[in-house]
Amino acid sequence: RRVHGVSGLGILQSYCLLPICLLFLLGFSIPVQRKPPPMHSNVPIHYRWVTRGDQPDLVKAVISQSYEILRNHPNSIIEVVTDKPIGIPHGTEIIVPKDYQTPKQSKYKARVLTYAGLNHDIPDDAYVMHLDEESMITEELVNGIHKFVQNRPKKMGQGIIIYSNYGNNWESTLCHLIDAYRISQDYGRIHLQCSMGMNLTGVKGSFLLVPAQYEKEGFLDTGPAGSLTEDCWMAMTYWRDIHWIDGHVEERSPYTLADTLKQRWRWSSGRWYVLKHHPAPWYRKALFFHFLVCGLIQPLICVASAVTFMSPLHGTGFAVVNSLNRAISGVGIVALLWGWIQQKHRSPMELVMLMPLAVILAPVFSAVDAIANIRAAINPAKTFDVISKQNMIDTQVCQTYSPTETKMD
C-alpha cells in the first residue's frame, strides 16, 4: 500500500510539473536581449499608467522619474488614467467620470482603460504601452519598443518585469524573494508564447503594448466576468496577436505577506472566472486549465516532491520517474535562482547572501501560492483590491522634481 501511495505521488508530480518545466526550458533557450541598442522611430508611443488615484505620491514619483527618460524621445506621450484627479507633474490626466459604464458593463481596471481607449483620441499609427501605477520604464524598454514597432507593426507586445524591494523589514524581503519566480516565468512561458506569437497560459496586464486599432475597438471591455483579470480574458480573445518585446519594466514587490496573498487570490479567482465564462473553445483553455489545477493541488505536489526525493521508487519503470522528478525539481530550483539573480537588488551583498534562503524557503513560497489558489476555488474574490505600494521615498521624489503643465482630459 505504501509503495502504491508513493508511486502515485511520483506520477502526480511528473504529470503536473513536466509541462510547466518544459515551457520554462523552451522559453529560456530562446535568447533574450535585456538591453537592446538605442533605436528611434516616428511612431507615437502613449505610455499610459492606470490608477484609482488613492496613491498620488507614488504616481507622481513614477511619472517624474519616467519623464527624465522620455524627455529625450519626442514621440513619447505620458498619460495617466485615473478615477480621481492627481495633479501629475508631466503629461495628461484622463479622468474617468464616476457614472461611466462600458458597452459590456466592465468593472475596475477594464472599465477605466476602456473609457480611455474609446474616448481619448490617438493617431491610427500610434501604440499604447499599458502600465500599472508603480511601473517604472527604462531606457532599455523604450529602445525595445522602437525595435518592436519597426519589426512587428500592428501587433501587441510584452516583455520582462523585474521587481524591487522598497520595504525595510524581513516581510518585504520575503515578498521580494517570492516574486523571483514571476521573473523566471517571464523568461520561460511568457517568452516562449510571445516568441510563438500566441497565448498559451495568459499574459500580464502591465507592460502590454497595444496598437491604436485595438484601443479604438474597446479590446479590454471584457464584461463583469473578465474584470478581475482583464488581461487573461483579453489574451484568450486575441490569442494570436501577442509577441515579444526586448527590454524590461521595473515594478515593486508587495510589502507584506497579507498583500501578497490578496494579490494572488485575486489573480487566481479571476482566472477561474475566465476559464468558466470565456467563450473560447476548450483546446485553447487546456494548458490554462492545467496551470490552475496544479495551483490548486500545489500542497500535494510539494508533498510528492519531498516523498519521492526521500523514498525513491523501486523498479525499472520507476527509475525513469525518479530521474524525471529529480530533474524537474532541479529545474524548479534553477528557475527560482535565475529569477532572484535578475531581480533589482539594493547591493551585490543582498543578492549573494539571500540566494541560499531562496532555495531553503521555496516550500514556503509554494505554500503562499497554494493558500491563495485554494481560497480562490472555495471563496473567489468579488472585488478588485489594490494593494498599497506608496512609501516615504515617493514623497521625497515628488519634492525633488519641479512640475510642468499638466493637461486634463
PDB file of N, CA, C and O in Angstrom, residues 5 83 98 102 105 135 171 200 207 216 222 237 269 327 333 336 363 377:
ATOM      1  N   GLY A   5       1.142   4.229  -2.787  1.00  0.00           N
ATOM      2  CA  GLY A   5       0.954   5.635  -2.445  1.00  0.00           C
ATOM      3  C   GLY A   5       2.102   6.486  -2.929  1.00  0.00           C
ATOM      4  O   GLY A   5       1.912   7.551  -3.518  1.00  0.00           O
ATOM      5  N   ASP A  83      -9.372  57.511 -11.646  1.00  0.00           N
ATOM      6  CA  ASP A  83     -10.716  57.832 -11.161  1.00  0.00           C
ATOM      7  C   ASP A  83     -10.749  59.170 -10.435  1.00  0.00           C
ATOM      8  O   ASP A  83     -11.799  59.808 -10.344  1.00  0.00           O
ATOM      9  N   LYS A  98     -17.425  59.238 -12.821  1.00  0.00           N
ATOM     10  CA  LYS A  98     -17.887  58.241 -11.864  1.00  0.00           C
ATOM     11  C   LYS A  98     -19.039  57.403 -12.398  1.00  0.00           C
ATOM     12  O   LYS A  98     -19.178  56.229 -12.056  1.00  0.00           O
ATOM     13  N   THR A 102     -19.136  50.936 -19.450  1.00  0.00           N
ATOM     14  CA  THR A 102     -18.701  50.466 -20.763  1.00  0.00           C
ATOM     15  C   THR A 102     -19.868  49.772 -21.472  1.00  0.00           C
ATOM     16  O   THR A 102     -20.859  49.401 -20.832  1.00  0.00           O
ATOM     17  N   GLN A 105     -20.484  46.621 -19.666  1.00  0.00           N
ATOM     18  CA  GLN A 105     -20.599  46.732 -18.206  1.00  0.00           C
ATOM     19  C   GLN A 105     -19.366  46.214 -17.464  1.00  0.00           C
ATOM     20  O   GLN A 105     -19.474  45.616 -16.387  1.00  0.00           O
ATOM     21  N   SER A 135       4.723  51.149 -12.144  1.00  0.00           N
ATOM     22  CA  SER A 135       5.621  50.688 -13.205  1.00  0.00           C
ATOM     23  C   SER A 135       6.620  51.775 -13.600  1.00  0.00           C
ATOM     24  O   SER A 135       6.228  52.880 -13.982  1.00  0.00           O
ATOM     25  N   GLU A 171       9.691  41.045   6.213  1.00  0.00           N
ATOM     26  CA  GLU A 171       8.489  40.645   5.489  1.00  0.00           C
ATOM     27  C   GLU A 171       8.532  41.116   4.043  1.00  0.00           C
ATOM     28  O   GLU A 171       8.199  40.368   3.118  1.00  0.00           O
ATOM     29  N   LEU A 200      -0.749  31.021 -24.587  1.00  0.00           N
ATOM     30  CA  LEU A 200      -0.936  29.651 -24.119  1.00  0.00           C
ATOM     31  C   LEU A 200      -1.456  29.605 -22.696  1.00  0.00           C
ATOM     32  O   LEU A 200      -2.273  28.758 -22.353  1.00  0.00           O
ATOM     33  N   PHE A 207       3.014  46.236 -18.716  1.00  0.00           N
ATOM     34  CA  PHE A 207       3.967  46.012 -19.806  1.00  0.00           C
ATOM     35  C   PHE A 207       3.242  45.310 -20.957  1.00  0.00           C
ATOM     36  O   PHE A 207       3.615  44.220 -21.381  1.00  0.00           O
ATOM     37  N   LYS A 216      -9.267  51.428 -29.972  1.00  0.00           N
ATOM     38  CA  LYS A 216     -10.496  52.009 -30.502  1.00  0.00           C
ATOM     39  C   LYS A 216     -11.615  50.975 -30.644  1.00  0.00           C
ATOM     40  O   LYS A 216     -12.781  51.334 -30.789  1.00  0.00           O
ATOM     41  N   THR A 222     -14.254  43.621 -21.218  1.00  0.00           N
ATOM     42  CA  THR A 222     -14.405  42.177 -21.025  1.00  0.00           C
ATOM     43  C   THR A 222     -15.768  41.773 -20.485  1.00  0.00           C
ATOM     44  O   THR A 222     -16.132  40.609 -20.542  1.00  0.00           O
ATOM     45  N   THR A 237      -9.033  36.096 -25.950  1.00  0.00           N
ATOM     46  CA  THR A 237      -9.755  36.588 -27.134  1.00  0.00           C
ATOM     47  C   THR A 237      -8.802  36.833 -28.295  1.00  0.00           C
ATOM     48  O   THR A 237      -9.040  36.397 -29.424  1.00  0.00           O
ATOM     49  N   SER A 269      -8.653  33.881  -8.622  1.00  0.00           N
ATOM     50  CA  SER A 269     -10.112  33.984  -8.758  1.00  0.00           C
ATOM     51  C   SER A 269     -10.486  34.424 -10.160  1.00  0.00           C
ATOM     52  O   SER A 269     -11.381  33.851 -10.804  1.00  0.00           O
ATOM     53  N   ALA A 327      14.992  15.721 -11.964  1.00  0.00           N
ATOM     54  CA  ALA A 327      15.312  16.743 -12.963  1.00  0.00           C
ATOM     55  C   ALA A 327      14.333  17.916 -12.878  1.00  0.00           C
ATOM     56  O   ALA A 327      14.733  19.085 -12.961  1.00  0.00           O
ATOM     57  N   ILE A 333      14.442  24.724  -8.988  1.00  0.00           N
ATOM     58  CA  ILE A 333      15.397  25.479  -8.177  1.00  0.00           C
ATOM     59  C   ILE A 333      16.195  26.450  -9.047  1.00  0.00           C
ATOM     60  O   ILE A 333      16.408  27.612  -8.680  1.00  0.00           O
ATOM     61  N   LEU A 336      14.019  29.423  -9.920  1.00  0.00           N
ATOM     62  CA  LEU A 336      13.884  30.347  -8.793  1.00  0.00           C
ATOM     63  C   LEU A 336      15.154  31.175  -8.613  1.00  0.00           C
ATOM     64  O   LEU A 336      15.088  32.403  -8.427  1.00  0.00           O
ATOM     65  N   PRO A 363       9.607  25.904  -0.387  1.00  0.00           N
ATOM     66  CA  PRO A 363       8.305  25.338   0.023  1.00  0.00           C
ATOM     67  C   PRO A 363       7.361  26.391   0.613  1.00  0.00           C
ATOM     68  O   PRO A 363       6.137  26.289   0.450  1.00  0.00           O
ATOM     69  N   ALA A 377     -10.598  29.014  -5.087  1.00  0.00           N
ATOM     70  CA  ALA A 377     -11.518  27.960  -5.516  1.00  0.00           C
ATOM     71  C   ALA A 377     -12.713  27.839  -4.577  1.00  0.00           C
ATOM     72  O   ALA A 377     -13.836  27.572  -5.020  1.00  0.00           O
TER      73      ALA A 377
END
